[in-house]
XYZ file of C-alpha atoms in Angstrom:
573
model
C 4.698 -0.520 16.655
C 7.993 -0.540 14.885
C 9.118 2.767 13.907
C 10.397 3.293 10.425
C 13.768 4.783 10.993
C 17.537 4.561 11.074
C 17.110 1.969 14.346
C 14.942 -0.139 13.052
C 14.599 -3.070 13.420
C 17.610 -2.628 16.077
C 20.391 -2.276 13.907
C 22.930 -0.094 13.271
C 23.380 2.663 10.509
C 26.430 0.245 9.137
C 23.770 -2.312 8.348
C 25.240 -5.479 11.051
C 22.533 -6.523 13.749
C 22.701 -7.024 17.519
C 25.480 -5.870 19.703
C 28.131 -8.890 19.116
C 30.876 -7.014 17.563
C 32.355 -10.256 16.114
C 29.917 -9.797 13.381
C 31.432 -6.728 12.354
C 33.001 -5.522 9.039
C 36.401 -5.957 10.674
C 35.795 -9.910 12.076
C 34.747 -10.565 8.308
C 37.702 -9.498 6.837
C 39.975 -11.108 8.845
C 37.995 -14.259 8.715
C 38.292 -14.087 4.681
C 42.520 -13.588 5.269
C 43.228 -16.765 7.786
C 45.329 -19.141 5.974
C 47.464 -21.616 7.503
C 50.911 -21.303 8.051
C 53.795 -21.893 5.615
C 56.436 -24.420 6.319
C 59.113 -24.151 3.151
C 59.861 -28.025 2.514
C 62.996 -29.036 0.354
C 62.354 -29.425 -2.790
C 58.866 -28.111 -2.967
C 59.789 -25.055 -5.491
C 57.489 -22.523 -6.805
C 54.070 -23.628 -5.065
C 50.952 -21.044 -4.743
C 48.654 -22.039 -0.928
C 44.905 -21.869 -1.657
C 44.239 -21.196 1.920
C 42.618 -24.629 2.307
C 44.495 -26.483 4.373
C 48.612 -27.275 5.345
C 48.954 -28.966 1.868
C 50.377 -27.637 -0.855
C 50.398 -28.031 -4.808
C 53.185 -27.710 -7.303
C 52.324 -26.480 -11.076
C 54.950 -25.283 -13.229
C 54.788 -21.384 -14.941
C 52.032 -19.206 -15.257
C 49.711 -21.868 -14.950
C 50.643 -22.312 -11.770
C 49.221 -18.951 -10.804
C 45.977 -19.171 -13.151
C 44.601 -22.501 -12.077
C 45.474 -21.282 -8.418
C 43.389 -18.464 -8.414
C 40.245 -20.419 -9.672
C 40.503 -22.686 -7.468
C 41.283 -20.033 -4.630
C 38.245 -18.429 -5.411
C 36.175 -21.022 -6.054
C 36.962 -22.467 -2.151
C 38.144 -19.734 -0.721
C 34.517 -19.205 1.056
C 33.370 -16.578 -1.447
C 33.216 -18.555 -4.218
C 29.835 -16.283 -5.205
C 32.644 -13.499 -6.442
C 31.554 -15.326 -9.886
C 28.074 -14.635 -9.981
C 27.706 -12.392 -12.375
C 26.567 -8.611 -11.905
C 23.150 -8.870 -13.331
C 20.656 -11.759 -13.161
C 17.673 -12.622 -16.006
C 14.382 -12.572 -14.101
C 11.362 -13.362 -16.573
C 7.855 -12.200 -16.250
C 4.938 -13.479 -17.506
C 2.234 -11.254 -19.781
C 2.034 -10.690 -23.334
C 1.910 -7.405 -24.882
C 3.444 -5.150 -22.000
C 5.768 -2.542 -20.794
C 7.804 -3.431 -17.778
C 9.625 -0.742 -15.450
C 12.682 -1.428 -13.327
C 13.238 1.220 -10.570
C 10.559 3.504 -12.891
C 12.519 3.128 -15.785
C 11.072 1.105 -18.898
C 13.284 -1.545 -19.836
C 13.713 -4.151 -22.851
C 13.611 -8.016 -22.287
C 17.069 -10.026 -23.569
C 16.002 -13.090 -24.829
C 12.310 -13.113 -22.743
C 14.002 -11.983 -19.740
C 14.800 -8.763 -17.523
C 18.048 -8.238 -16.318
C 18.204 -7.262 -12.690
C 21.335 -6.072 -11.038
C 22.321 -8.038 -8.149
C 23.498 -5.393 -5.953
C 21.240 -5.968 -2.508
C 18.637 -3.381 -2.923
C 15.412 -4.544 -3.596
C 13.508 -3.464 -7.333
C 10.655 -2.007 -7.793
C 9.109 -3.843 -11.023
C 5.602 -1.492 -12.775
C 3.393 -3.484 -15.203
C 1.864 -1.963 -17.845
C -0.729 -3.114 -20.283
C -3.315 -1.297 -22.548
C -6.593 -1.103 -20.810
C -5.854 -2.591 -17.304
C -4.323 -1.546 -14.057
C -0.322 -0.999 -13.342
C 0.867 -4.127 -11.220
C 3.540 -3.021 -8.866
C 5.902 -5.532 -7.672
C 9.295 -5.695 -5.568
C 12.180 -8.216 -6.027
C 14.415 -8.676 -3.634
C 17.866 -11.339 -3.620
C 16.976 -13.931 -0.875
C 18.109 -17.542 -2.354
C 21.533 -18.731 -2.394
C 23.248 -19.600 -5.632
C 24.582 -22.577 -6.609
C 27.987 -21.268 -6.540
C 27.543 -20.237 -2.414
C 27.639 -23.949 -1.684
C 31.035 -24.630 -2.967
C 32.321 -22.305 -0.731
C 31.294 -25.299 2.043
C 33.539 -28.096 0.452
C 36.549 -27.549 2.155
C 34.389 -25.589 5.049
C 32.222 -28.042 6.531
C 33.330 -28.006 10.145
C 33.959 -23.534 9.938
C 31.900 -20.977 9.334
C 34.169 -19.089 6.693
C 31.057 -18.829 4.160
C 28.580 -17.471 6.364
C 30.501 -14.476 5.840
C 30.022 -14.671 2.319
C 27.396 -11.918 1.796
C 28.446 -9.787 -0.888
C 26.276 -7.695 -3.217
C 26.201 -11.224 -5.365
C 26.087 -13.410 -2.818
C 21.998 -13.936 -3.060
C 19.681 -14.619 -6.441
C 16.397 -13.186 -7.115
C 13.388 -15.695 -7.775
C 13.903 -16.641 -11.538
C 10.214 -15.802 -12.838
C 8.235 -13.364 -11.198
C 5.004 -15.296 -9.933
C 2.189 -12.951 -9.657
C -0.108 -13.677 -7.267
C -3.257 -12.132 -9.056
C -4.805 -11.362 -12.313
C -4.689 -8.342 -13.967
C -7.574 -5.955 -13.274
C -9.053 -4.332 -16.367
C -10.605 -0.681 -16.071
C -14.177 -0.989 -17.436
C -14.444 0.646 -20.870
C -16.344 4.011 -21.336
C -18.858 4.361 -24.623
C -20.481 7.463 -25.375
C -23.403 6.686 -22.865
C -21.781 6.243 -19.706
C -21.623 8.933 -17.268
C -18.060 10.884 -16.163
C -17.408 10.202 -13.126
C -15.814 12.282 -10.772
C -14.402 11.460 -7.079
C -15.806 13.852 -4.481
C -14.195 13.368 -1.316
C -11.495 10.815 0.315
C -11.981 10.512 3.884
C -10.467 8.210 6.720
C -12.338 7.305 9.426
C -9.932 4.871 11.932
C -10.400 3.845 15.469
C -7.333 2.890 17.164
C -8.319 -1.383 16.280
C -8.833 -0.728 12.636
C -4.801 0.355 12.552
C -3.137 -3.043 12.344
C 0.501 -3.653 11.133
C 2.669 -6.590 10.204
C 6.551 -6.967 10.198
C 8.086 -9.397 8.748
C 12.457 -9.604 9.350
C 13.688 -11.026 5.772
C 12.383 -11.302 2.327
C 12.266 -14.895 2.834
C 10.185 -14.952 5.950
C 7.779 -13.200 3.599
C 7.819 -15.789 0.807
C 7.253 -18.091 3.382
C 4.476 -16.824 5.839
C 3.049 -14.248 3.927
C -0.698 -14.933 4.607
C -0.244 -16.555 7.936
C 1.038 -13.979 9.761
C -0.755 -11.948 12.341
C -1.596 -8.454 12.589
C -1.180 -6.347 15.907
C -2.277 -2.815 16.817
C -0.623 -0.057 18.763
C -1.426 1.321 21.774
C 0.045 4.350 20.756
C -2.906 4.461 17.607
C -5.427 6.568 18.509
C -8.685 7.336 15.964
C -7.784 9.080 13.094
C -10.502 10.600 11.256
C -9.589 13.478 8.453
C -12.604 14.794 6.603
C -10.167 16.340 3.461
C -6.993 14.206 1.773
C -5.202 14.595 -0.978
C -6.290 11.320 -2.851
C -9.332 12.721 -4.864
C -6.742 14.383 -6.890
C -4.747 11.344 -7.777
C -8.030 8.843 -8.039
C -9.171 11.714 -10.761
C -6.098 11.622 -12.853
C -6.746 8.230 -12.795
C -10.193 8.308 -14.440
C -9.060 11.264 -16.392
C -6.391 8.955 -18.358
C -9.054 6.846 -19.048
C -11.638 8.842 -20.368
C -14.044 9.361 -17.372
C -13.779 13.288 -16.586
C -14.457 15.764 -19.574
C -11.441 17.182 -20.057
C -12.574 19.226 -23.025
C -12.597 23.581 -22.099
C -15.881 23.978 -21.914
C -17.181 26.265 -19.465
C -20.769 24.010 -18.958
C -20.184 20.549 -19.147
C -21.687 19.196 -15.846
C -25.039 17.474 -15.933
C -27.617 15.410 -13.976
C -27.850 13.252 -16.663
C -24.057 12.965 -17.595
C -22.268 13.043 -13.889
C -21.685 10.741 -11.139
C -20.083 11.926 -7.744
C -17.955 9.311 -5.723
C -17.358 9.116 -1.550
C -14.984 7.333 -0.545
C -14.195 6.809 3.467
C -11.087 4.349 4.499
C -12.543 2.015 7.310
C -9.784 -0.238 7.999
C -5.969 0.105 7.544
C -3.254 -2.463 7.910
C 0.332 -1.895 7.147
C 2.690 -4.923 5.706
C 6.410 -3.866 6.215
C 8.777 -6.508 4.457
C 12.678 -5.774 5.518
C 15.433 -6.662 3.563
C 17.645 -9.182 5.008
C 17.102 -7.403 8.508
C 19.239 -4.940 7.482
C 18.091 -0.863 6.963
C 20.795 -0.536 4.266
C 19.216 -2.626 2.117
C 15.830 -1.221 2.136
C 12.722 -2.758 1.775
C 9.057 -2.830 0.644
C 5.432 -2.515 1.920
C 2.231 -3.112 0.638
C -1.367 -2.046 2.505
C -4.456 -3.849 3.004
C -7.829 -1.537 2.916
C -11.359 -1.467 3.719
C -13.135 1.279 1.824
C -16.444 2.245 1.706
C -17.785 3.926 -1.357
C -20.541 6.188 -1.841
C -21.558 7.322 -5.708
C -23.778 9.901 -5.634
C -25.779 11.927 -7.959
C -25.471 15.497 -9.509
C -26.945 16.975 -6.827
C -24.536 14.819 -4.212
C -26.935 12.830 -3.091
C -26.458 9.603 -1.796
C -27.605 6.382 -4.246
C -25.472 3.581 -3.874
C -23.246 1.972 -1.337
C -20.280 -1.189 -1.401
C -17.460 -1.397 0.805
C -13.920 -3.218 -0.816
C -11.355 -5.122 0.791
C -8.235 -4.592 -1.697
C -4.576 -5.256 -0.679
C -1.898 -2.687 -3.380
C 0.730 -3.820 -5.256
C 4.061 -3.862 -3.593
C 6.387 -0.712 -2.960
C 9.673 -0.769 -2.749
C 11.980 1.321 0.336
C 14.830 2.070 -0.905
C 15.939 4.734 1.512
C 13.313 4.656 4.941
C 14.164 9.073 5.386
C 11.064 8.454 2.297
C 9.220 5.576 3.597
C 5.881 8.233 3.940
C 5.990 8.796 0.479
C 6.203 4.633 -0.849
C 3.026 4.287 1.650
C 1.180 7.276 0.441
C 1.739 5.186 -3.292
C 0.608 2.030 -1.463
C -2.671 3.774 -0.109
C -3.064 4.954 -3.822
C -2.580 1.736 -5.161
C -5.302 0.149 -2.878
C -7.873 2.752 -3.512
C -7.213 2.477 -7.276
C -8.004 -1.128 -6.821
C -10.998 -0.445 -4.817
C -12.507 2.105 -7.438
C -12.323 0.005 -10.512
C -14.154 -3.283 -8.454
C -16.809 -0.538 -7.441
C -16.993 0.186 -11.312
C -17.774 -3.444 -12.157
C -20.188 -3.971 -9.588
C -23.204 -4.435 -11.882
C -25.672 -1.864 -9.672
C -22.571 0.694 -10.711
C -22.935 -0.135 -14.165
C -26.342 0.057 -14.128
C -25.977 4.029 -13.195
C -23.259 4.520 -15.295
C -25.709 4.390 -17.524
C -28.834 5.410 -16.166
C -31.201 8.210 -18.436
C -34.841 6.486 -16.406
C -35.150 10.085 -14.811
C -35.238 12.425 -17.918
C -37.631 10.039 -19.041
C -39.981 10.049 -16.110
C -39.681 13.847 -16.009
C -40.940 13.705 -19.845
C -43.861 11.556 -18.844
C -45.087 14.121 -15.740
C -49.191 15.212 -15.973
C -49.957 18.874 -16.815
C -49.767 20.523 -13.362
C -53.091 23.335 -13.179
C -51.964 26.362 -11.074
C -54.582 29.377 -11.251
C -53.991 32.408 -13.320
C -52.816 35.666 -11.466
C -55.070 38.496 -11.739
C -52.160 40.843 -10.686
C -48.421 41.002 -11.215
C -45.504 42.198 -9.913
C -44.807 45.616 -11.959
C -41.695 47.649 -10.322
C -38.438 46.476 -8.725
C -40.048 47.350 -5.341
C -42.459 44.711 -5.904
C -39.951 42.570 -6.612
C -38.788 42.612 -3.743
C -41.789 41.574 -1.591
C -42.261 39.087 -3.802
C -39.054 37.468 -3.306
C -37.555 34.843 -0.812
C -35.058 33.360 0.927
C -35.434 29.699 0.789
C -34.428 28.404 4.332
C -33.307 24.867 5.884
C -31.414 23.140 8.210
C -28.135 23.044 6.183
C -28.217 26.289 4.129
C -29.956 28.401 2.270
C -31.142 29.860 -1.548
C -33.392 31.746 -2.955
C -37.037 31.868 -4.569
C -39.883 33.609 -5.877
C -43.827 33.395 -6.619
C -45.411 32.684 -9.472
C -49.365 32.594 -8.194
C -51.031 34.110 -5.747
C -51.645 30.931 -3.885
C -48.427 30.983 -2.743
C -46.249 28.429 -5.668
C -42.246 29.189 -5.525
C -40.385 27.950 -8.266
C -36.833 28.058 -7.243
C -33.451 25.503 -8.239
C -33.706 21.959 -7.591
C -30.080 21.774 -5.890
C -31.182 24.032 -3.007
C -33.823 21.837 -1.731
C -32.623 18.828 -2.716
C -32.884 15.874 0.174
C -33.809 18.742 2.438
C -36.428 18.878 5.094
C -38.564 21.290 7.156
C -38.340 24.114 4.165
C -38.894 27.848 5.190
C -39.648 30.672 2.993
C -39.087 34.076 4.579
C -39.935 36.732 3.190
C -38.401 40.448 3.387
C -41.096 41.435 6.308
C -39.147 38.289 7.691
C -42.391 36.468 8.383
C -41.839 32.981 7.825
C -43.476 30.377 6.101
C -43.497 26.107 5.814
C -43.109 24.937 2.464
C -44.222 21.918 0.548
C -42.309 20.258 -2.468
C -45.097 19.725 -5.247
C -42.537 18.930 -8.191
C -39.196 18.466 -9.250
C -36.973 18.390 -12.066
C -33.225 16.522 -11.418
C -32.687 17.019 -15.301
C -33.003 20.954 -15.705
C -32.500 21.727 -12.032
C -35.959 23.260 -11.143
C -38.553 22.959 -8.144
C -42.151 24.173 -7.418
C -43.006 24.423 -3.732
C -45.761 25.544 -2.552
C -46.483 28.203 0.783
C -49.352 26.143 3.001
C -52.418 28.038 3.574
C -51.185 31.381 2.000
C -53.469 33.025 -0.350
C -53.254 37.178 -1.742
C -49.837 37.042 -2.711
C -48.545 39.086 -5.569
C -46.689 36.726 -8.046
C -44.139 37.810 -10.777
C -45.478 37.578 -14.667
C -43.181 34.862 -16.188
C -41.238 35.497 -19.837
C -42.348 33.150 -22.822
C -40.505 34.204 -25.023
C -38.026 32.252 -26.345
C -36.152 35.474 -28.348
C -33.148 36.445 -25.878
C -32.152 39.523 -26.614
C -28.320 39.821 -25.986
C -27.128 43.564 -23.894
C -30.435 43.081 -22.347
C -30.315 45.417 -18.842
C -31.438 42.860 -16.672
C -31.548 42.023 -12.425
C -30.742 39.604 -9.954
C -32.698 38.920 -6.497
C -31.614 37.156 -4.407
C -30.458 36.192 -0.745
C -25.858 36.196 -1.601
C -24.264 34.336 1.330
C -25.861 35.174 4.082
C -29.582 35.528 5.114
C -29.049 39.124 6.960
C -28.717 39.828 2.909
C -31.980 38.831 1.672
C -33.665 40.211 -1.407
C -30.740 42.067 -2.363
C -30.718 43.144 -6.195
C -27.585 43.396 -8.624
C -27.927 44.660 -11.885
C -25.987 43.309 -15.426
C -26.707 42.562 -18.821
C -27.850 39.730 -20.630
C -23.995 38.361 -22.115
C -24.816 35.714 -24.056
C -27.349 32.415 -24.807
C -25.381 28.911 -24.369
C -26.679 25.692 -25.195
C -26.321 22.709 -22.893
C -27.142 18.661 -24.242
C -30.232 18.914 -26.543
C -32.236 21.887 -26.352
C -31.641 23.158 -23.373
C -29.967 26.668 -22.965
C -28.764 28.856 -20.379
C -28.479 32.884 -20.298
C -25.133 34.348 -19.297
C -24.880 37.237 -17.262
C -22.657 39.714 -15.681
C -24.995 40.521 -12.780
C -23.555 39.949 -9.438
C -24.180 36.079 -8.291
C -22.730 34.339 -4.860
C -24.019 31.522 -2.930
C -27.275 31.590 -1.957
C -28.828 33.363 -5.010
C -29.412 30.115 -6.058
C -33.339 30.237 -7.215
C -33.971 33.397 -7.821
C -35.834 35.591 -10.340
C -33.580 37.225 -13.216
C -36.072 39.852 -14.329
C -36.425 43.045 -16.432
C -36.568 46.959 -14.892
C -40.473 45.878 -15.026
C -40.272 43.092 -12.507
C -41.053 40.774 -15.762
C -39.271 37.220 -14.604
C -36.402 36.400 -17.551
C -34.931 33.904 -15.835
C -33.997 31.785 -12.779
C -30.300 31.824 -11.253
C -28.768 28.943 -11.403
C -24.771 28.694 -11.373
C -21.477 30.818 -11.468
C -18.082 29.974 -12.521
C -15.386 30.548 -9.891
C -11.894 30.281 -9.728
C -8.635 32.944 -10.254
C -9.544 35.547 -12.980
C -13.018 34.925 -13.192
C -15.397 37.892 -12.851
C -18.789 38.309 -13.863
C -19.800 34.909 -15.297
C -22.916 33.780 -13.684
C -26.148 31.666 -15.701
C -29.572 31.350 -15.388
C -32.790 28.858 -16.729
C -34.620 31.110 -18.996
C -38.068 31.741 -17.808
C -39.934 29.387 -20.692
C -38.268 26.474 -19.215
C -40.129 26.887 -16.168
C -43.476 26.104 -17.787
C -41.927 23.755 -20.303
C -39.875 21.378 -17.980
C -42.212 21.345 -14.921
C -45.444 21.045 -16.849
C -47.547 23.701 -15.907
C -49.837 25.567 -17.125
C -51.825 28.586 -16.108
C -55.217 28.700 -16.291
């Protein structure tokens, strides 16, 4: 595979190709100096030699010299000298902003003026509600002018060496090749969504590249071209990237991540996770006049699959794109990484937003079926306890850690047939589901109920009866500074049914009429679940979440104990 450096494609740093040194900087300039030799005739005055041929013309004065250099230029074999400096390129679209070289520009007279000076342009469209374009001009086509420089040349090759920094035109319009790609609009009903994880997943035959030499060889075979693979390539696979970032600011400009400063703002019924894994990868590397010193461009072609997911990261909806990015200019290959990490971008950005009109996407965008199936659940019978938990001690027999094949949370009983209400998020789309308890017996577990909304489960312990449950609050009248403790299994099992103690910081409301409690108690991973109760052993509430990051100490939440009853329709009886 061609390497993108200062060799490539087998040239020299000074730009000329091959190893014929008569096509060096030296051989043009004396090329551009031959002129034939002088012979003084009698009577032939004050005479000015265009360098044409043996002949000579007489004009008197200073129009002698004037009309002479015209003409000297204009068939002298660089008669392109009077192109001017800057070309008008149009571009079609209404209400826009164009950027040349990432700086926004004003049209003169419907047009853009480019500079001719060799290196190609990187043109950015933008427009109100749809996708940047990103396209590179390059000069390629010969101006008019160029083929006066053949009239007096047609048996030498003096204007081949006409290849000045005007020498070449761009295309006069900029021909885009497909329509502009509108984001989909947000209302107040759709879901944020939020992208999860980028991954790439390559075998060596996915990697494909294409080279083209010139700008014109790309005009001309653009689509007809074939790809190749390395042997070098070998699979690629990278679990973590840095493209979740940039696909976020992406949704973030246009209103699909909250990006209010509220601490609670992540729902089931408001969030949507995206996956996305890069399947196949092909490279499109478009030289400039075969020369490195005049840069380049490249554009990618991508197969992505995407995965949305729920709250809870679960997996509910799949579609795999085939996108090609806008074009990128090179205008110095020591950064040619960094104008194909914008290409990838580009391609991905064009991937998301067709996943976003797919109609299934749309459809769970704006999805609320579950909180009204949850509404709709039967009134779930469990049998009264005749005995509760009354100490901290008690607690902690009554307590578990809730156990499976990818982790681990917590949980606690609420009937002495063995029931376990404990978070949603730490069973969820788990099998074979353990509950030990502190004597470290353990015990299979069966999933009677679930709520996605409020992030609650009941399980039940199979042919378990005698157990002493925990007494469950009612009581909807939080009192704030509240002494209160967490159980729990933090981190690690070898930790189980460890207590912290805190207060009771504050009641927040969440979308309708739920609520959380805030505590200071201390929370980690894995106290998911568990009870939140009183120095009695009286259950307050259920741990559910903690906010992390630098400076953050003692914020943790919890479901307050009515919920439990409310949301998973029970009663006891």
């Amino acid at each position: 595979m061609e390497k993108f450096n200062s060799n490539f494609p087998a040239c020299t740093r000074e730009g000329w190709t091959g190893n014929d040194q008569r096509f060096g900087p030296d051989h043009v300039q004396q090329n551009r100096m031959i002129r034939p030799r002088q012979e003084k005739k009698p009577g032939m005055g004050k005479g000015f030699w265009t360098g044409i041929s043996a002949s000579y013309t007489r004009f008197p004065g200073n129009k002698t010299v004037a009309l002479g250099l015209v003409v000297s230029m204009f068939f002298s074999g660089c008669a392109t000298i009077w192109n001017g400096k800057y070309q008008k390129v149009s571009v079609q679209g209404g209400q826009q902003e164009v950027l040349v070289n990432g700086k926004s520009v004003k049209p003169q007279q419907g047009a853009y003026l480019l500079e001719r000076d060799r290196k190609p342009k990187q043109l950015t469209i933008k427009k109100e509600g749809y996708k940047e374009e990103h396209y590179t001009l390059m000069q390629y086509k010969r101006p008019p002018l160029y083929y006066l420089s053949w009239v007096p040349f047609i048996f030498t090759l003096g204007p081949l060496f006409d290849t000045g920094d005007k020498s070449y035109d761009y295309d006069k319009f900029l021909v885009t090749d497909q329509q502009p790609v509108r984001i989909p609009d947000r209302d107040a009903h759709t879901k944020n969504i939020q992208i999860n994880n980028v991954a790439v997943n390559l075998n060596a035959e996915d990697v494909k590249y294409r080279y083209y030499q010139t700008y014109r060889n790309h005009k001309r075979r653009q689509d007809k071209k074939r790809t190749k693979t390395s042997d070098e390539t070998e699979k690629i696979e990278l679990t973590q990237t840095v493209f979740p970032d940039l696909l976020n600011e992406v949704l973030k400009e246009n209103g699909y991540i909250d990006t209010s400063r509220r601490a609670i703002k992540n729902t089931y019924l408001n969030d949507l996770l995206v996956d996305a894994s890069i399947q196949d990868y092909t490279l499109n590397h478009v030289a400039n006049h075969y020369t490195v010193d005049h840069g380049g461009m490249v554009y990618v072609d991508l197969a992505v699959k995407w995965q949305a997911l729920d709250y809870y990261k679960t997996p509910i909806y799949s579609q795999t794109t085939q996108t090609r990015s806008g074009q990128f200019a090179i205008q110095d290959y020591d950064h040619i990484d960094g104008v194909i990490h914008d290409a990838i971008k580009d391609a991905l950005e064009f991937g998301l937003i067709e996943l976003m009109n797919e109609d299934k996407m749309i459809a769970l965008l704006n999805d609320r079926e579950q909180n009204r199936l949850e509404e709709q659940f039967e009134e779930l019978t469990l049998p009264k306890p005749t005995k509760f938990v009354s100490n901290l001690n008690d607690a902690v027999k009554s307590s578990m850690t809730i156990k499976h094949q990818n982790g681990h949370g917590s949980g606690f009983l609420i009937s002495e047939s063995g029931h376990i209400i404990t978070n949603y998020h730490v069973i969820s789309n788990q099998e074979n589901i353990q509950a030990v308890f502190e004597d470290q017996s353990v015990h299979e577990v069966e999933v009677l109920r679930v709520s996605k909304v409020h992030d609650l489960a009941l399980l039940q312990i199979k042919d378990c009866k005698g157990m002493l449950p925990f007494q469950i609050s009612t009581e909807k009248d939080i009192r704030i500074a509240e002494e209160v403790y967490a159980l729990g299994t933090p981190s690690a099992e070898d930790l189980s049914q460890t207590i912290s103690r805190g207060i009771i910081s504050g009641l927040r409301s969440l979308e309708g009429d739920a609520q959380l409690i805030q505590t200071d108690a201390s929370i980690n991973g894995g106290n998911s679940g568990g009870a939140l109760v009183d120095k009695n052993g009286k259950v307050l509430g259920v741990v559910s979440a903690k906010l992390t990051g630098p400076g953050i100490e003692g914020v943790a939440f919890g479901i307050p104990s009515y919920e439990i009853f409310d949301r998973l329709k029970i009663q006891l009886q």
